[in-house]
Coordinates of C-alpha atoms in Angstrom, one line a residue:
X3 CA -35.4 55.5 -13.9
X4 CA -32.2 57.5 -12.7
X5 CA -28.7 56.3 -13.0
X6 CA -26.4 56.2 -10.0
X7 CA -23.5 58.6 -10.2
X8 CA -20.2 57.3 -9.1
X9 CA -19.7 58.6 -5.8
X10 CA -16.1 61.4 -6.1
X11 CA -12.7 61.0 -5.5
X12 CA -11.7 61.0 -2.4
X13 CA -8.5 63.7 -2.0
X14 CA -7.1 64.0 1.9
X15 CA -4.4 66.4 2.7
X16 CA -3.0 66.5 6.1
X17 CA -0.6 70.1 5.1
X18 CA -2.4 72.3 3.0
X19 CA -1.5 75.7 2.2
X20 CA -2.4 79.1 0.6
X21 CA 0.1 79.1 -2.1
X22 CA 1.0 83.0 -3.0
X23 CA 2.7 83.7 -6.2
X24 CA 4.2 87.1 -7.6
X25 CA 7.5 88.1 -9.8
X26 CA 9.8 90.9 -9.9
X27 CA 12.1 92.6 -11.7
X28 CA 15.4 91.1 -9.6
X29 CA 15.6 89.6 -5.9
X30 CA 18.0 91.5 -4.0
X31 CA 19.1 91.1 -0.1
X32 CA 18.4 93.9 2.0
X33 CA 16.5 96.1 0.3
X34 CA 12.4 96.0 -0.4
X35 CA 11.6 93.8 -3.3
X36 CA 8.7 95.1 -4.7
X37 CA 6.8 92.1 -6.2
X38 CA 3.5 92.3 -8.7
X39 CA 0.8 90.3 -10.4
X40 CA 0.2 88.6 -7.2
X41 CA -2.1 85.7 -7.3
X42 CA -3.9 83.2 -4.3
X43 CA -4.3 79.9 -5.0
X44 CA -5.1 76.8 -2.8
X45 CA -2.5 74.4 -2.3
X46 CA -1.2 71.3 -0.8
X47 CA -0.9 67.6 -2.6
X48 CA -4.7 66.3 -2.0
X49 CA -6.2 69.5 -3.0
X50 CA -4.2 70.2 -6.1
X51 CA -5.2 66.8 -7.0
X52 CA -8.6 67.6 -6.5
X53 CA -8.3 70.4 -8.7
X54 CA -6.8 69.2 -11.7
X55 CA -9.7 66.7 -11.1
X56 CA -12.5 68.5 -11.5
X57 CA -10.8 70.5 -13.8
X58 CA -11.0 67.8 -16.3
X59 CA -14.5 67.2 -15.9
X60 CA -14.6 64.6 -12.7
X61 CA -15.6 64.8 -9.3
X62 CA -13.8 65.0 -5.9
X63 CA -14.2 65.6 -2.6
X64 CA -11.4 67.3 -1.0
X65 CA -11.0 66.6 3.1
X66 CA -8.3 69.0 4.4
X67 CA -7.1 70.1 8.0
X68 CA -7.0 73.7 8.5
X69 CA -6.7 76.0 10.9
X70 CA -6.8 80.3 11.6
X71 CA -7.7 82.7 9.4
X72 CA -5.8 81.0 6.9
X73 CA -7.8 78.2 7.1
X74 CA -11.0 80.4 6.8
X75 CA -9.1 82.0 3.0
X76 CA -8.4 78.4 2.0
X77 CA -11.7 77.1 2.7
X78 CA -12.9 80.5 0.2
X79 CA -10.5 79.9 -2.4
X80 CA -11.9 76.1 -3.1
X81 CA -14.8 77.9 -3.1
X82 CA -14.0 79.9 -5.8
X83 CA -12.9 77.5 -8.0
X84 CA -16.1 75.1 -7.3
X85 CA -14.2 72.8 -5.4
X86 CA -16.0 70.4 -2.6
X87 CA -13.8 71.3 0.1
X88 CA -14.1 70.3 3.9
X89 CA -12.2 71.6 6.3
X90 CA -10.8 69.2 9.3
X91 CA -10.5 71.9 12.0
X92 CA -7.2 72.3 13.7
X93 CA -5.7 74.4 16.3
X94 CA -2.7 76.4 14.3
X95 CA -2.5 78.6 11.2
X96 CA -2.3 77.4 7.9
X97 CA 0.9 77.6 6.0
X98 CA 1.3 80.2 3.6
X99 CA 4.2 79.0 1.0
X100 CA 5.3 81.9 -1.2
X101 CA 7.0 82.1 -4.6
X102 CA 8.9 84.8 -6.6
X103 CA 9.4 85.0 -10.2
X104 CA 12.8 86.8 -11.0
X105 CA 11.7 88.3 -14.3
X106 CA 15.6 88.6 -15.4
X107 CA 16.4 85.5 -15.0
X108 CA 13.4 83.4 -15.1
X109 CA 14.5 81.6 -11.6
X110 CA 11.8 81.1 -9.0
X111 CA 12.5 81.3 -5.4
X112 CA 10.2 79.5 -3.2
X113 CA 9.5 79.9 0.5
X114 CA 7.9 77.0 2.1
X115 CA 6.9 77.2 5.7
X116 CA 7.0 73.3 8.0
X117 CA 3.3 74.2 8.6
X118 CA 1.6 73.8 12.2
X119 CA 1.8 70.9 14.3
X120 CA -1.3 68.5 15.1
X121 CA -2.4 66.6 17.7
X122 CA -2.9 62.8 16.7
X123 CA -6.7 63.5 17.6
X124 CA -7.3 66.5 15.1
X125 CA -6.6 63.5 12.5
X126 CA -9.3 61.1 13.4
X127 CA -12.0 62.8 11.2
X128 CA -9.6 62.0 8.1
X129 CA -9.7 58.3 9.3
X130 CA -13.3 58.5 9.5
X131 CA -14.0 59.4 6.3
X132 CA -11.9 57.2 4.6
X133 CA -13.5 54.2 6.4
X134 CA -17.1 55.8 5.5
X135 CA -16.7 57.3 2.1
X136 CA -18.4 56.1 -1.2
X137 CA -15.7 56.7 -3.4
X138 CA -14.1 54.0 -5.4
X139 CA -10.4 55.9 -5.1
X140 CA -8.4 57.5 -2.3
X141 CA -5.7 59.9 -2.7
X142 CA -3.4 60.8 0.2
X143 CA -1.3 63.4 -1.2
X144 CA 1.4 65.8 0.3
X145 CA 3.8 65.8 3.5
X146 CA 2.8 64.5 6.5
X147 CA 2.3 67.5 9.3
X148 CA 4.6 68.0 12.5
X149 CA 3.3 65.5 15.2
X150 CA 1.5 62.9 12.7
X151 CA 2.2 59.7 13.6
X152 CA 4.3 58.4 10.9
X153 CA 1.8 55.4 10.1
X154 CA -0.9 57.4 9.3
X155 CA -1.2 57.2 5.5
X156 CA -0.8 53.1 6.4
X157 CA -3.5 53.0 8.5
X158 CA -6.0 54.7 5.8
X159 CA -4.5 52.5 3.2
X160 CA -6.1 49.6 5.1
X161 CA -9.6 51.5 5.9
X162 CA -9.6 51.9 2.3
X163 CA -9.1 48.4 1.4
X164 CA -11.7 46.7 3.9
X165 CA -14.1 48.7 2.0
X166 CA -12.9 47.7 -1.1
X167 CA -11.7 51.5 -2.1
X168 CA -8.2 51.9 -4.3
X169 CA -5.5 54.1 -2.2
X170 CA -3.3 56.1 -3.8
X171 CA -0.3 57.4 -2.2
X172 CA 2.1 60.6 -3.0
X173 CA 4.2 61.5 -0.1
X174 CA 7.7 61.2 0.6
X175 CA 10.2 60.4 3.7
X176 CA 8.5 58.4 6.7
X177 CA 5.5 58.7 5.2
X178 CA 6.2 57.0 1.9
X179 CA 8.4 54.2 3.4
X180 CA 6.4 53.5 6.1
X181 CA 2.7 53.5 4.0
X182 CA 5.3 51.0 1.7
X183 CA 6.3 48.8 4.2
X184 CA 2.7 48.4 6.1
X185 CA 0.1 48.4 3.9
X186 CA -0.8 47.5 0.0
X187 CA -1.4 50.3 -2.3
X188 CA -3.4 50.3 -5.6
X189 CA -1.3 53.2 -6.7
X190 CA 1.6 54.6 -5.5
X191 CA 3.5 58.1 -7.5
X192 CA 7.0 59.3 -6.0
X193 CA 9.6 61.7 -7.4
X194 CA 12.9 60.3 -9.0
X195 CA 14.3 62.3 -5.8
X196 CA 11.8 60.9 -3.4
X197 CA 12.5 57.2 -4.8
X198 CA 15.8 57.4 -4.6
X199 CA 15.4 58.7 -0.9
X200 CA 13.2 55.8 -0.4
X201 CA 15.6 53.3 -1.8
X202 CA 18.9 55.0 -0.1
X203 CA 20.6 55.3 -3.2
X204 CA 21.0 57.5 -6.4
X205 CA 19.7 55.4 -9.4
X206 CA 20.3 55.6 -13.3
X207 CA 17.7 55.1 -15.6
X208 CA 17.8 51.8 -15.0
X209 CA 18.3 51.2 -11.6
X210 CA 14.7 53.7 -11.0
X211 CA 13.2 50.7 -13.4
X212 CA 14.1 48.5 -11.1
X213 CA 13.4 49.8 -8.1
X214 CA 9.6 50.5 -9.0
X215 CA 9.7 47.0 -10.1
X216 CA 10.3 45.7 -6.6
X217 CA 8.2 48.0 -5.3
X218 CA 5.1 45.7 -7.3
X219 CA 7.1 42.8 -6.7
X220 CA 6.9 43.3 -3.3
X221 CA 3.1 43.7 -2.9
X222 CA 3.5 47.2 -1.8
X223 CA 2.2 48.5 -4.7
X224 CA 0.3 47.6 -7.6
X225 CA 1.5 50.1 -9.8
X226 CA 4.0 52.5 -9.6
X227 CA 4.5 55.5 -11.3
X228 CA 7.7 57.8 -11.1
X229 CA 7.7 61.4 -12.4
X230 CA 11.1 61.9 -13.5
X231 CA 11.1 66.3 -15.2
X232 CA 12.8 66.1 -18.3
X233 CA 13.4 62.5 -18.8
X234 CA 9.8 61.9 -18.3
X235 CA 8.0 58.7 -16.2
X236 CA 7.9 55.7 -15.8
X237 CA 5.1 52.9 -15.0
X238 CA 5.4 49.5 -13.0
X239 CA 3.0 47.0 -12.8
X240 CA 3.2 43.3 -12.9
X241 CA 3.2 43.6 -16.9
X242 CA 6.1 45.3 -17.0
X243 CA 8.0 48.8 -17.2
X244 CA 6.5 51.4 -19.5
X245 CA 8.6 54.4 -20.2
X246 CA 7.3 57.8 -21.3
X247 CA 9.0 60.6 -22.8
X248 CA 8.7 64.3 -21.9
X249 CA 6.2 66.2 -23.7
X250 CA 8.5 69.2 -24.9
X251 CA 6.7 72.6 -24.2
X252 CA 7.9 76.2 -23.2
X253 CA 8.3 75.4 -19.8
X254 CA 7.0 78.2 -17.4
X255 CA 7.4 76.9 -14.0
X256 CA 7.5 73.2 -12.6
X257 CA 5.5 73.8 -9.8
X258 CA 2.2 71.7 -9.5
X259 CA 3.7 69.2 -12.6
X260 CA 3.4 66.3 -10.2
X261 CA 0.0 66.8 -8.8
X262 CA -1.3 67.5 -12.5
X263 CA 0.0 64.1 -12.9
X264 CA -1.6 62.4 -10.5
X265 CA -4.5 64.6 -10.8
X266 CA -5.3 63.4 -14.4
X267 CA -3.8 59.8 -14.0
X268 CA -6.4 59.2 -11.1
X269 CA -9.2 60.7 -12.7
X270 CA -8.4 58.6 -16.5
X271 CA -8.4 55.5 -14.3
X272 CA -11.5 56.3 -12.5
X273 CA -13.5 56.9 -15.7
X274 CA -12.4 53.6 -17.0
X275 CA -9.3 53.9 -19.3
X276 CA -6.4 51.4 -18.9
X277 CA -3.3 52.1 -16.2
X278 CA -1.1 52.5 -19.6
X279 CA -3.5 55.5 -21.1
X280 CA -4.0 57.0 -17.5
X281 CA -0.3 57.1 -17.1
X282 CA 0.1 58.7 -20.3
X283 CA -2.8 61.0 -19.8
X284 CA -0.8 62.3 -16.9
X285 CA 2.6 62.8 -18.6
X286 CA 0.3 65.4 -20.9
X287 CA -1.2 66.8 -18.3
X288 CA 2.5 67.6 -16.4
X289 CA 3.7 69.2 -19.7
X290 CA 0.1 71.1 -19.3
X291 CA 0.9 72.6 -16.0
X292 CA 5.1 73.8 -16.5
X293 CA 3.7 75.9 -19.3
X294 CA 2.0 78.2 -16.3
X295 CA 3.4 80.6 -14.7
X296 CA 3.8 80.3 -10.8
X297 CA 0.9 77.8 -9.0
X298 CA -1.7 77.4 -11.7
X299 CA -2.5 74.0 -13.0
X300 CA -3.4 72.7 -16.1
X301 CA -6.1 73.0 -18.0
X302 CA -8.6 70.1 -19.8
X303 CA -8.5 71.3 -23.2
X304 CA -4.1 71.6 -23.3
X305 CA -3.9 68.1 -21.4
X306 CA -6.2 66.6 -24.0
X307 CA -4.8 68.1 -26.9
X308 CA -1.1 67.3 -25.4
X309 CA -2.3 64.4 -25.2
X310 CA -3.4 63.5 -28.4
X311 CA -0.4 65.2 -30.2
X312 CA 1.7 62.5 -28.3
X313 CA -0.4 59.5 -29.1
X314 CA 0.0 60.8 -32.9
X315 CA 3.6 61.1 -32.5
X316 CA 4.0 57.5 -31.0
X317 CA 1.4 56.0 -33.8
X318 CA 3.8 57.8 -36.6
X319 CA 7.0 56.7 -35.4
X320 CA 6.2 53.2 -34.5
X321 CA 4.5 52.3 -38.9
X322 CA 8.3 54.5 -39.9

């Protein structure tokens, strides 16, 4: 008798891109900048979640619009890394964002294109699967593309429901507020940045407490997680606030932190664990990724063992 596998993730992402990443010596204006130790890597909210996902040992699907021959090298490098991509066909080019490594300074410079615009009908296959999909989770992840109706992430929110499938929501601007003010999420992970955009306000410590507090008192969300850098996260649900500390590690670049996040909160949830251990799960597995260099993501064995290190820490401190 065979057991039924849970059906994957579901990951959408309505702006991918072909993330390109190199360093140099020094940026100059001007003149050539030579750059070196270039390396491709697929990008954009949904599929970096999707990554991190199967990079810890789950399953997801990754649905994607894409377009060009861009398209056709984003489609080859999920490819590569094993990923179940498919590619929603649209009529423009794929963004390319690029980022430079000044090697004397340890900045990074990053270059990221709008991306193409879409036509409201290019996004019905999206809707479509997340009405017919198997999975138990959604994630709608990244900024919403020129010419998508601003209500877009709210109307899969509610496909998602009427099957009785959890959305999850990271997205910013009209996107975020209008998904919030629309629909009911199971999950829903801003920025500090992005809440405070959200709320029209700049918030202390506190006030970002509070704020994802009425976000679950609201019934927009049911939990809400903020990524905060250096101070760390924060969880609301209906039991309460939970605050997490940053995991301190030699931080390489912050790029892909957030989507490591989510990546790993989604998939701890999914295999079973509590929102609290998924949320901490995922504060490991953002101190995992800034100790990259340039677009690569974290890896199972550092997220776990960051992971564990931290649970240690907090067991220690708390029988002092």
């Amino acid at each position: 008798m065979s057991i039924a596998r849970p059906a994957p993730i579901l990951t959408i992402t309505l702006n991918p891109a072909v993330d390109v990443s190199s360093e140099t010596e020094t940026v100059r204006p001007v003149r050539k900048v030579r750059t070196s130790n270039i390396r491709y890597d697929p990008g954009g909210g949904g599929i970096n979640v999707a990554r991190v996902i199967t990079a810890l040992g789950g399953k997801a699907e990754a649905y994607f619009l894409a377009g060009g021959e861009t398209g056709s090298l984003l489609t080859r490098l999920l490819q590569a890394e094993g990923i179940a991509g498919h590619l929603v066909p649209i009529q423009g080019q794929t963004r390319i964002s690029f980022m430079v490594r000044e090697r004397s300074t340890g900045l990074e410079y990053r270059f990221v294109p709008e991306g193409p615009p879409v036509q409201p009908r290019e996004l019905e296959p999206c809707l479509d699967v997340v009405a017919s999909h198997k999975g138990q989770y959604v994630v709608a992840s990244g900024s919403l593309p020129i010419g998508a109706p601003p209500d877009i992430y709210a109307r899969m929110a509610k496909l998602a429901a009427t099957r009785g499938a959890k959305f999850i929501l990271d997205s910013s601007g009209t996107g975020l507020e209008t998904t919030l003010k629309q629909s009911r999420l199971f999950l829903v992970k801003p920025s500090r940045g992005e809440l405070e955009q959200f709320v029209g306000r700049k918030l202390d410590d506190a006030g970002v407490g509070r704020a994802a507090s009425d976000i679950v008192a609201s019934g927009a969300a049911e939990l809400v997680a903020i990524t905060m850098g250096v101070d760390g996260a924060l969880l609301a649900s209906a039991r309460g606030v939970l605050r997490e500390p940053a995991i301190h590690v030699r931080v390489r670049s912050a790029l892909g932190a957030g989507d490591s996040f989510l990546g790993a909160m989604v998939w701890a949830l999914s295999e079973g664990r509590s929102p609290e251990e998924a949320f901490r799960l995922g504060v490991a597995a953002g101190a995992a990724a800034v100790m990259k260099p340039g677009f690569e993501l974290c890896r199972r064995e550092e997220v776990l063992g960051l992971n564990a290190t931290a649970l240690s820490a907090g067991r220690e401190s708390q029988t002092r």
